Amino acid sequence: MDEKALLERVPDRLYIGGEWTTGSAGTFPVFDPATGNRIKEIADASPEDGIRALDAAVAAADAWAATPARTRGEIMRRAFDLLQERRDEFALLMTLEMGKPLAEANGEVTYGGEFLRWFSEEAVRITGRYGENPEGTGRMIVSQHPVGPCFFITPWNFPLAMATRKIAPALAAGCTVVIKPAELTPLTTLYFAQLLTDAGLPAGVLNVVTTTSSGTVSAPIIADSRLRKLSFTGSTAVGKKLLQQASENVLRTSMELGGNAPFVVFDDADLDKAVEGAMLAKFRNIGEACTAANRFIVHEDVADEFARRVTERVGGLKIGRGTEDGVTIGPLINEGAVDKAASLLQDAVTRGASVLTGGSRLEGSGTFFEPTVVTDVRPGSEILREEIFGPVLSIIRFSDEDEAVRLANDTEYGLVSYVFTKDLARGQRMIERLETGMMGLNVGVVSNAAAPFGGVKQSGLGREGGFEGIHEYLNTKYTLTPNPFGV
Ligand code: NAD
C-alpha cells in the first residue's frame, strides 16, 4: 500500500460536533519512529477547543441516550465491518506512527475491532431487575442508565485498541465522548473517527481533540461539571494527577495504569511452553505493553536452561522498520524510551547482572534498542521496580514457592501475572496468592475483548471489556414503589 496516499487520507484536524475544524493552537508534527521523519502535521487544540468538544458531547448526549440500543449496536457492528475492510490501512497507519511490526499492527486491528463487535452485542443486554422487598411492603426496581458525557485520554502504545476499548462500551451504553489520543500517535484515532462517521454515528457523539498540551487542555474538561466520567489509560504517575483533578467533582473514573508483570517459571513447567510464552509476553509490541512481562522469576533448577533457550530465540528476532518483511522488533517510540531501557540495564549490570545477548542501542536513524536478555539480576535493581517498556528480558532466581510469591508481589503494581507450572494445584494456589487483576496460567498473552481487563493496587481502577466493561458507563438507579396489592 502507498504510505503517502494513506497518510493524505487521514484527517489532520480536530473532530468536533461532526465537523473537522482547525486547532486554535496551530499544528504539530507526527513522526515515524523508525526513520525520525515527519509523516504528518495535524491540528493542535487549545483549552477552548477542548471545551467546544465537550459542548458538542453534551449537546448530543440526550438524543444518543434515547437512541434505541439496537440502533446503537448496529452502528458499531457496521464500524466493525468497515474496520475489517480497511484493515490494511489501519495496520499500516499504526506501524507508521508507532513503529510496531506490520503483523502485530494487524493483530491489533483484530483485537481492537473485537471491542466493537462485543459491545455491539452488549448494547442490547443492558438489563435491570424487579423484586419484592424482604418486608413485603414494596417493590424494588433496579435500572441502568448511561452516565453521560465521557472524557477519554489514551496512550501511544496501542493506538487503536486503547481507543476502541473505551469508545465501544461507552457508545453501547448510550454515552457521548470526547477523546484525546496521545500526541505521539494521534493519527489512528482521527482515522477511526472518520470510520465511525462512515458507519453512521451521529454528529457530536464522538469528538476528537489532538494536542501537544495534554495537561492544559484536559484540566478544564475534567473540571467542567457537565462531564460525568473520566477514563484514562497511561502511566500511574499521570493517573494519580488525574484522580486528584477528578476528585473535585467526585467524577466517576476508570484508570488503566502501569504494570510490572511477574513471569514465574516453576521447575515443573513445560519449558518449551514457558519459552514460547516468554517471547510473547516480553517481545510483543517491542516490549511496550502494560502487560509486558517485566520480571522473569525462574526456579534455580531451570533458570540456566530457560536463559539459554530464550537467548537462542532472541537471536532469531529481526530488528528493523515495521513495514519490512519478517521484522519482529521495531523501534522504540522515542529517544527517551531508548535512554530509559539503556539506563535500567546499566543499573542492573552495575549491581552484578550479566547480559547474555543484546544490550545496546542501534546507531543511525530511528530509535532502536536491541532485544536483550539479562540474567542474575540482583535484588534492589531498578529494573525490578520500574516498567522497562522495551525489549529487555530480565531474569532472577528463586528456590521455593513462598519465595516466588513474595518476589512476584513485591511491587506497587498489580496488572497481570504469568505463571508456568504443570501442577494444577500449584497453579490454583498462585491464582489465590498473587496480587493481580489478571493471570496467564501457562500462556503469555491474556488480552481478549470478552474478558475483564484491569488491575489492582496502583495498576488501576475498573475493568475494560467483558460483561464488566459496559458497567463503567452505566449508573445503577434503585426505585422503591409500594406493594401494588396494598399490603
Ligand atoms: P502517559 O501517562 O505519559 O500518557 C498517557 C496519555 O496521557 C497521553 O495521551 C498523554 O498525552 C496524556 N497525558 C500526559 N500527561 C497528562 C496530563 N497531565 N493531563 C492529561 N493528560 C496527560 O503514558 P504513555 O507513555 O502514553 O503510555 C505508557 C503507559 O501507559 C505505561 O505506564 C503503560 O503501562 C500504560 N498503559 C496501561 C494500559 C492498561 O490497560 N493498564 C494499557 C496501555 C498502556
Coordinates of C-alpha atoms and ligand atoms in Angstrom, one line a residue:
M1 CA 0.0 0.0 0.0
D2 CA 1.1 3.5 -0.8
E3 CA 2.2 5.1 2.5
K4 CA 1.9 8.7 1.2
A5 CA -1.6 8.2 -0.2
L6 CA -2.8 6.6 3.1
L7 CA -1.3 9.5 5.1
E8 CA -3.1 12.0 2.8
R9 CA -6.4 10.3 3.5
V10 CA -6.1 10.6 7.3
P11 CA -7.8 13.8 8.6
D12 CA -5.4 16.4 10.0
R13 CA -8.0 18.4 12.1
L14 CA -10.0 18.2 15.3
Y15 CA -13.3 16.5 15.1
I16 CA -15.9 18.5 17.0
G17 CA -19.7 18.2 16.6
G18 CA -19.4 16.3 13.3
E19 CA -17.1 18.9 11.7
W20 CA -13.4 18.7 11.0
T21 CA -12.0 22.0 12.4
T22 CA -8.6 23.7 12.8
G23 CA -6.9 23.8 16.1
S24 CA -6.6 27.3 17.8
A25 CA -3.1 26.4 18.9
G26 CA -1.8 25.8 15.4
T27 CA -0.4 22.5 14.3
F28 CA 2.1 19.9 15.4
P29 CA 4.1 17.2 13.6
V30 CA 3.8 13.4 13.9
F31 CA 6.9 11.3 13.4
D32 CA 7.8 7.8 12.2
P33 CA 10.0 6.4 15.0
A34 CA 11.7 4.0 12.6
T35 CA 13.1 6.9 10.4
G36 CA 12.7 10.0 12.5
N37 CA 10.8 11.5 9.5
R38 CA 7.8 13.8 10.0
I39 CA 4.9 12.0 8.4
K40 CA 2.0 14.5 9.0
E41 CA 1.2 17.8 10.5
I42 CA -2.1 17.9 12.5
A43 CA -4.2 20.4 14.4
D44 CA -3.1 21.4 17.9
A45 CA -6.1 22.1 20.2
S46 CA -6.3 24.9 22.8
P47 CA -8.2 24.6 26.1
E48 CA -11.1 26.4 24.4
D49 CA -11.2 23.8 21.6
G50 CA -11.4 21.1 24.3
I51 CA -14.4 22.8 25.9
R52 CA -16.0 23.1 22.4
A53 CA -15.6 19.4 22.1
L54 CA -17.3 18.9 25.5
D55 CA -20.1 21.3 24.4
A56 CA -20.7 19.0 21.4
A57 CA -20.7 15.9 23.5
V58 CA -23.1 17.5 26.0
A59 CA -25.4 18.7 23.1
A60 CA -25.6 15.2 21.6
A61 CA -26.0 13.3 24.9
D62 CA -29.8 13.2 25.3
A63 CA -30.5 12.2 21.7
W64 CA -27.8 9.5 21.8
A65 CA -29.1 8.1 25.1
A66 CA -32.6 7.9 23.7
T67 CA -31.4 6.2 20.5
P68 CA -32.6 2.5 20.6
A69 CA -29.9 0.2 21.9
R70 CA -30.4 -1.9 18.7
T71 CA -29.6 1.1 16.6
R72 CA -26.5 1.9 18.7
G73 CA -25.4 -1.7 18.4
E74 CA -25.9 -1.8 14.6
I75 CA -23.8 1.3 14.1
M76 CA -21.0 -0.4 16.0
R77 CA -21.4 -3.6 14.1
R78 CA -21.1 -1.6 10.8
A79 CA -18.0 0.0 12.2
F80 CA -16.6 -3.5 12.9
D81 CA -17.3 -4.5 9.3
L82 CA -15.7 -1.3 7.9
L83 CA -12.7 -1.9 10.1
Q84 CA -12.2 -5.3 8.5
E85 CA -12.5 -3.7 5.0
R86 CA -9.9 -1.1 6.0
R87 CA -7.7 -3.5 8.0
D88 CA -4.6 -3.0 5.9
E89 CA -4.9 0.8 6.1
F90 CA -5.3 0.8 9.9
A91 CA -2.4 -1.7 10.3
L92 CA 0.0 0.4 8.2
L93 CA -1.0 3.6 9.9
M94 CA -0.2 2.2 13.3
T95 CA 3.1 0.9 12.1
L96 CA 4.0 4.3 10.6
E97 CA 3.2 6.3 13.7
M98 CA 4.0 3.9 16.5
G99 CA 6.6 1.5 14.9
K100 CA 5.2 -1.9 15.7
P101 CA 5.8 -4.6 13.1
L102 CA 3.0 -4.8 10.5
A103 CA 1.9 -8.3 11.5
E104 CA 1.4 -7.1 15.1
A105 CA -0.4 -4.0 13.9
N106 CA -2.7 -6.4 12.0
G107 CA -3.2 -8.3 15.3
E108 CA -4.2 -5.0 17.0
V109 CA -6.8 -4.4 14.3
T110 CA -8.3 -7.7 15.2
Y111 CA -8.1 -7.1 18.9
G112 CA -9.3 -3.5 18.7
G113 CA -12.1 -4.4 16.4
E114 CA -13.4 -7.1 18.7
F115 CA -14.5 -4.5 21.2
L116 CA -16.8 -3.0 18.5
R117 CA -18.3 -6.5 17.8
W118 CA -18.5 -7.4 21.5
F119 CA -20.2 -4.2 22.6
S120 CA -22.5 -4.1 19.6
E121 CA -23.8 -7.3 21.1
E122 CA -23.8 -6.0 24.7
A123 CA -25.7 -2.8 23.8
V124 CA -29.0 -4.8 23.8
R125 CA -28.3 -6.7 27.0
I126 CA -28.4 -3.8 29.4
T127 CA -30.9 -5.1 31.9
G128 CA -32.4 -4.3 35.4
R129 CA -34.4 -6.2 37.9
Y130 CA -37.7 -6.1 39.7
G131 CA -38.5 -7.7 43.0
E132 CA -40.2 -7.7 46.3
N133 CA -38.5 -6.1 49.4
P134 CA -37.9 -8.5 52.3
E135 CA -40.7 -6.9 54.3
G136 CA -43.2 -7.5 51.5
T137 CA -44.3 -3.9 51.7
G138 CA -42.8 -2.7 48.4
R139 CA -41.4 -3.4 45.0
M140 CA -37.7 -2.7 44.2
I141 CA -36.8 -1.6 40.7
V142 CA -33.2 -1.5 39.7
S143 CA -32.4 0.1 36.4
Q144 CA -29.3 1.1 34.4
H145 CA -28.7 4.5 32.7
P146 CA -25.9 6.0 30.7
V147 CA -23.5 8.0 32.9
G148 CA -23.5 10.9 30.3
P149 CA -20.7 12.7 28.6
C150 CA -17.3 11.0 28.9
F151 CA -13.7 12.1 28.5
F152 CA -11.0 9.6 27.4
I153 CA -7.3 10.0 27.5
T154 CA -5.3 7.2 25.7
P155 CA -1.7 6.2 25.4
W156 CA 0.5 5.8 22.3
N157 CA 1.4 2.1 22.6
F158 CA -1.9 0.6 21.2
P159 CA -3.3 3.4 19.2
L160 CA -6.5 1.6 18.0
A161 CA -7.3 -0.9 20.8
M162 CA -6.9 1.6 23.7
A163 CA -9.4 3.8 21.9
T164 CA -12.0 1.1 21.0
R165 CA -11.8 -0.5 24.4
K166 CA -13.3 2.7 25.8
I167 CA -15.3 4.1 22.9
A168 CA -17.2 0.9 22.2
P169 CA -18.7 0.3 25.7
A170 CA -19.4 4.0 26.1
L171 CA -21.4 4.2 22.8
A172 CA -23.1 0.9 23.6
A173 CA -24.2 2.3 27.0
G174 CA -25.6 5.4 25.3
C175 CA -22.8 7.9 26.3
T176 CA -21.2 10.6 24.2
V177 CA -17.4 11.0 24.1
V178 CA -14.5 13.4 23.9
I179 CA -11.3 11.6 23.3
K180 CA -7.7 12.9 23.5
P181 CA -5.3 10.5 21.9
A182 CA -1.6 10.5 22.7
E183 CA 0.3 13.3 20.9
L184 CA 2.8 10.7 19.6
T185 CA 0.2 8.6 17.8
P186 CA -2.9 10.6 17.1
L187 CA -3.5 9.6 13.5
T188 CA -5.2 6.2 14.2
T189 CA -7.8 7.9 16.4
L190 CA -8.5 10.5 13.8
Y191 CA -8.9 7.9 11.1
F192 CA -11.1 5.9 13.3
A193 CA -13.4 8.9 14.0
Q194 CA -13.8 9.1 10.2
L195 CA -14.7 5.4 10.1
L196 CA -17.3 5.7 12.9
T197 CA -18.9 8.6 10.9
D198 CA -19.0 6.4 7.8
A199 CA -20.7 3.8 9.9
G200 CA -23.5 6.2 10.7
L201 CA -22.5 7.7 14.1
P202 CA -24.4 10.9 14.5
A203 CA -22.6 14.3 14.9
G204 CA -21.3 15.1 18.3
V205 CA -21.5 11.6 19.7
L206 CA -17.7 11.2 19.3
N207 CA -15.3 14.2 19.4
V208 CA -11.5 14.1 19.0
V209 CA -9.1 16.7 20.2
T210 CA -5.4 16.3 19.5
T211 CA -2.9 18.5 21.4
T212 CA 0.6 18.9 22.5
S213 CA -0.6 20.5 25.8
S214 CA -2.3 17.5 27.3
G215 CA -2.5 18.9 30.8
T216 CA -3.8 22.3 30.0
V217 CA -6.4 21.0 27.5
S218 CA -7.6 18.2 29.8
A219 CA -7.8 20.0 33.1
P220 CA -10.8 22.4 32.1
I221 CA -12.7 19.4 30.6
I222 CA -12.2 17.4 33.8
A223 CA -13.2 20.4 36.0
D224 CA -16.4 21.1 34.0
S225 CA -19.5 20.0 36.0
R226 CA -21.2 18.7 32.8
L227 CA -18.6 15.9 32.4
R228 CA -19.8 12.7 34.0
K229 CA -16.9 10.2 33.5
L230 CA -13.1 10.2 33.0
S231 CA -11.5 7.1 31.6
F232 CA -7.7 7.1 31.3
T233 CA -5.1 4.6 30.1
G234 CA -1.5 5.5 30.7
S235 CA 1.2 5.8 33.3
T236 CA 0.4 5.6 37.1
A237 CA 2.1 8.9 37.6
V238 CA -0.3 10.8 35.3
G239 CA -3.3 8.7 36.5
K240 CA -2.7 9.9 40.1
K241 CA -2.7 13.5 38.9
L242 CA -5.9 13.0 37.0
L243 CA -7.6 11.2 40.0
Q244 CA -6.8 14.3 42.1
Q245 CA -8.4 16.6 39.5
A246 CA -11.4 14.2 39.2
S247 CA -11.9 14.3 43.0
E248 CA -13.1 17.9 42.8
N249 CA -16.4 16.9 41.2
V250 CA -16.4 13.4 42.5
L251 CA -16.2 12.3 38.9
R252 CA -16.6 8.6 38.1
T253 CA -13.2 7.3 36.8
S254 CA -11.7 4.3 35.2
M255 CA -7.9 4.0 35.4
E256 CA -5.9 1.6 33.3
L257 CA -2.4 2.3 34.6
G258 CA 1.1 0.9 34.6
G259 CA 2.2 -2.7 35.2
N260 CA 5.3 -4.6 36.4
A261 CA 4.2 -8.1 35.5
P262 CA 6.0 -11.1 37.1
F263 CA 6.5 -14.1 34.9
V264 CA 7.1 -17.1 37.2
V265 CA 8.6 -20.3 35.8
F266 CA 8.5 -23.3 38.2
D267 CA 10.8 -26.2 38.0
D268 CA 7.9 -28.4 36.9
A269 CA 7.0 -26.1 34.0
D270 CA 6.9 -27.3 30.4
L271 CA 9.9 -25.2 29.3
D272 CA 9.0 -25.2 25.7
K273 CA 5.7 -23.6 26.5
A274 CA 7.4 -21.2 29.1
V275 CA 9.9 -20.0 26.4
E276 CA 7.1 -19.6 23.9
G277 CA 5.0 -17.6 26.4
A278 CA 8.1 -15.5 27.4
M279 CA 8.7 -14.5 23.8
L280 CA 5.1 -13.2 23.5
A281 CA 4.9 -11.7 27.0
K282 CA 8.2 -9.8 26.6
F283 CA 8.7 -9.0 22.9
R284 CA 5.2 -8.4 21.6
N285 CA 4.8 -4.7 20.8
I286 CA 8.6 -4.3 21.2
G287 CA 8.1 -4.7 25.0
E288 CA 6.0 -1.5 25.0
A289 CA 2.9 -3.0 26.6
C290 CA 1.4 -2.5 30.1
T291 CA 1.0 -6.3 30.1
A292 CA 4.7 -6.9 29.2
A293 CA 6.4 -9.3 31.5
N294 CA 8.9 -7.2 33.4
R295 CA 10.5 -9.7 35.8
F296 CA 11.2 -13.3 34.9
I297 CA 11.2 -15.1 38.2
V298 CA 12.6 -18.5 37.4
H299 CA 13.3 -21.6 39.6
E300 CA 17.0 -22.0 40.2
D301 CA 17.0 -25.6 38.8
V302 CA 15.7 -24.4 35.4
A303 CA 17.0 -20.8 35.3
D304 CA 20.1 -21.5 33.2
E305 CA 18.3 -23.7 30.7
F306 CA 15.4 -21.1 30.4
A307 CA 18.0 -18.4 29.9
R308 CA 19.8 -20.4 27.3
R309 CA 16.7 -21.1 25.3
V310 CA 15.3 -17.6 25.4
T311 CA 18.7 -16.2 24.3
E312 CA 18.7 -18.6 21.4
R313 CA 15.2 -17.5 20.4
V314 CA 16.1 -13.8 20.7
G315 CA 18.9 -14.5 18.2
G316 CA 16.1 -15.2 15.7
L317 CA 14.4 -11.9 16.1
K318 CA 14.7 -9.4 13.3
I319 CA 15.1 -5.7 14.1
G320 CA 14.0 -3.0 11.6
R321 CA 11.3 -0.8 10.3
G322 CA 7.9 -2.5 11.0
T323 CA 6.9 -2.3 7.3
E324 CA 9.8 -4.6 6.2
D325 CA 9.2 -8.3 5.7
G326 CA 10.0 -10.5 8.6
V327 CA 10.7 -7.7 11.1
T328 CA 9.7 -8.7 14.7
I329 CA 11.3 -5.8 16.6
G330 CA 10.5 -2.3 15.6
P331 CA 11.9 1.0 17.0
L332 CA 11.0 2.2 20.5
I333 CA 8.7 5.2 20.5
N334 CA 11.3 7.9 21.0
E335 CA 14.8 8.7 22.4
G336 CA 13.5 8.9 25.9
A337 CA 12.3 5.3 25.7
V338 CA 15.8 4.2 24.5
D339 CA 17.5 6.1 27.2
K340 CA 15.3 4.5 29.8
A341 CA 15.9 0.9 28.6
A342 CA 19.7 1.6 28.5
S343 CA 19.8 3.2 31.9
L344 CA 17.8 0.4 33.6
L345 CA 20.0 -2.2 32.0
Q346 CA 23.2 -0.3 33.1
D347 CA 21.9 -0.1 36.7
A348 CA 21.3 -3.9 36.7
V349 CA 24.7 -4.6 35.3
T350 CA 26.4 -2.3 37.7
R351 CA 24.8 -4.3 40.5
G352 CA 26.1 -7.6 39.2
A353 CA 23.7 -8.8 36.4
S354 CA 25.1 -10.5 33.2
V355 CA 23.9 -9.6 29.7
L356 CA 23.5 -12.8 27.6
T357 CA 22.6 -11.1 24.4
G358 CA 21.9 -7.6 23.1
G359 CA 22.2 -4.6 25.4
S360 CA 22.8 -1.7 23.0
R361 CA 21.0 1.0 21.1
L362 CA 21.4 0.9 17.3
E363 CA 23.4 3.7 15.7
G364 CA 21.8 5.5 12.8
S365 CA 18.3 6.9 12.2
G366 CA 15.3 5.7 14.2
T367 CA 15.1 4.8 17.9
F368 CA 16.1 1.1 18.0
F369 CA 17.2 -0.9 21.0
E370 CA 18.5 -4.5 20.6
P371 CA 16.4 -7.3 22.1
T372 CA 18.2 -8.2 25.3
V373 CA 18.4 -11.0 27.8
V374 CA 20.0 -10.2 31.2
T375 CA 20.3 -12.7 34.0
D376 CA 21.2 -12.9 37.7
V377 CA 19.6 -9.6 38.3
R378 CA 20.2 -8.6 41.9
P379 CA 17.5 -7.6 44.4
G380 CA 17.3 -3.8 44.6
S381 CA 18.0 -3.3 40.9
E382 CA 15.8 -0.6 39.4
I383 CA 14.8 -2.9 36.5
L384 CA 12.7 -4.9 39.0
R385 CA 10.9 -1.8 40.3
E386 CA 10.2 0.2 37.1
E387 CA 8.3 -0.7 33.9
I388 CA 11.1 -1.3 31.3
F389 CA 8.8 -0.6 28.3
G390 CA 11.3 -2.1 25.9
P391 CA 12.7 -5.4 24.7
V392 CA 14.7 -6.3 27.7
L393 CA 14.1 -9.7 29.4
S394 CA 15.5 -9.8 32.9
I395 CA 15.8 -13.0 35.0
I396 CA 16.0 -13.5 38.7
R397 CA 16.1 -16.9 40.5
F398 CA 14.0 -18.3 43.3
S399 CA 14.2 -21.6 45.3
D400 CA 10.7 -22.3 46.7
E401 CA 7.0 -21.3 46.1
D402 CA 6.8 -18.9 49.0
E403 CA 9.8 -17.0 47.7
A404 CA 8.3 -16.9 44.2
V405 CA 5.1 -15.4 45.6
R406 CA 7.0 -12.9 47.7
L407 CA 9.1 -11.8 44.8
A408 CA 6.1 -11.6 42.4
N409 CA 4.0 -9.5 44.9
D410 CA 7.0 -7.2 45.7
T411 CA 5.7 -4.3 43.6
E412 CA 3.1 -1.5 43.9
Y413 CA 1.6 -2.7 40.6
G414 CA -0.9 -5.5 40.1
L415 CA -2.0 -5.6 36.5
V416 CA -1.1 -9.1 35.2
S417 CA 1.0 -12.1 36.2
Y418 CA 2.2 -15.1 34.2
V419 CA 2.7 -18.5 35.8
F420 CA 4.1 -21.6 34.2
T421 CA 3.7 -24.9 36.0
K422 CA 2.3 -28.3 35.1
D423 CA 0.9 -28.7 38.7
L424 CA -2.7 -27.7 38.6
A425 CA -3.0 -27.3 42.4
R426 CA 0.1 -25.1 42.4
G427 CA -1.4 -23.0 39.6
Q428 CA -4.6 -22.6 41.6
R429 CA -2.6 -21.6 44.7
M430 CA -0.9 -18.9 42.6
I431 CA -4.3 -17.6 41.4
E432 CA -5.2 -17.1 45.0
R433 CA -1.9 -15.8 46.3
L434 CA -0.8 -13.3 43.6
E435 CA -1.9 -9.7 43.9
T436 CA -3.0 -9.3 40.3
G437 CA -6.0 -8.2 38.2
M438 CA -5.3 -10.8 35.5
M439 CA -3.3 -14.0 35.2
G440 CA -1.9 -16.0 32.3
L441 CA -1.6 -19.6 33.6
N442 CA 0.7 -21.3 31.1
V443 CA 0.0 -18.6 28.4
G444 CA 1.9 -15.5 27.6
V445 CA -1.0 -13.2 26.4
V446 CA -4.3 -12.7 28.1
S447 CA -6.0 -9.8 26.3
N448 CA -9.5 -10.6 24.9
A449 CA -12.5 -8.3 24.3
A450 CA -14.7 -10.8 26.1
A451 CA -12.5 -10.7 29.3
P452 CA -12.5 -8.1 32.1
F453 CA -9.1 -6.3 31.6
G454 CA -7.8 -4.3 34.5
G455 CA -5.5 -4.2 37.6
V456 CA -5.3 -4.0 41.3
K457 CA -3.1 -1.9 43.6
Q458 CA -1.5 1.0 41.6
S459 CA -2.4 -0.6 38.3
G460 CA -5.8 1.0 38.3
L461 CA -9.5 1.1 38.9
G462 CA -12.3 -0.5 36.9
R463 CA -12.4 -3.1 34.1
E464 CA -12.5 -2.8 30.3
G465 CA -14.1 -5.5 28.1
G466 CA -16.1 -8.5 29.1
F467 CA -19.6 -8.2 30.8
E468 CA -18.0 -5.8 33.2
G469 CA -16.8 -3.3 30.6
I470 CA -20.2 -1.6 29.9
H471 CA -20.9 -1.1 33.6
E472 CA -18.1 1.5 33.7
Y473 CA -20.5 3.6 31.6
L474 CA -23.8 2.9 33.4
N475 CA -25.3 4.3 36.6
T476 CA -27.4 2.0 38.7
K477 CA -30.7 3.5 39.9
Y478 CA -32.9 2.0 42.5
T479 CA -36.6 2.9 42.8
L480 CA -39.0 1.7 45.6
T481 CA -42.7 1.6 44.9
P482 CA -45.4 0.4 47.3
N483 CA -46.8 -3.1 47.2
P484 CA -49.4 -2.8 44.4
F485 CA -51.8 -5.0 46.4
G486 CA -51.8 -2.6 49.2
V487 CA -50.2 -4.8 51.8
Ligands
NAD1 P1 1.4 8.7 29.8 O1 0.8 8.6 31.1 O2 2.6 9.5 29.6 O3 0.4 9.3 28.7 C1 -0.9 8.7 28.5 C2 -1.8 9.8 28.0 O4 -2.0 10.8 29.0 C3 -1.4 10.5 26.7 O5 -2.5 10.8 25.9 C4 -0.7 11.8 27.3 O6 -0.8 12.8 26.3 C5 -1.7 12.1 28.4 N1 -1.2 13.0 29.5 C6 0.1 13.1 29.9 N2 0.2 14.0 30.9 C7 -1.1 14.4 31.1 C8 -1.7 15.3 32.0 N3 -1.0 16.0 32.9 N4 -3.0 15.6 31.9 C9 -3.8 14.9 31.0 N5 -3.3 14.0 30.1 C10 -2.0 13.8 30.2 O7 1.6 7.2 29.3 P2 2.2 6.7 27.9 O8 3.7 6.9 27.9 O9 1.5 7.3 26.7 O10 1.8 5.2 27.9 C11 2.6 4.3 28.6 C12 2.0 3.9 30.0 O11 0.6 3.5 29.8 C13 2.7 2.8 30.7 O12 2.8 3.1 32.0 C14 1.7 1.6 30.4 O13 1.8 0.6 31.4 C15 0.4 2.3 30.5 N6 -0.6 1.5 29.8 C16 -1.6 0.9 30.6 C17 -2.5 0.1 30.0 C18 -3.6 -0.6 30.8 O14 -4.5 -1.1 30.2 N7 -3.4 -0.7 32.1 C19 -2.5 0.0 28.6 C20 -1.6 0.6 27.8 C21 -0.6 1.4 28.5

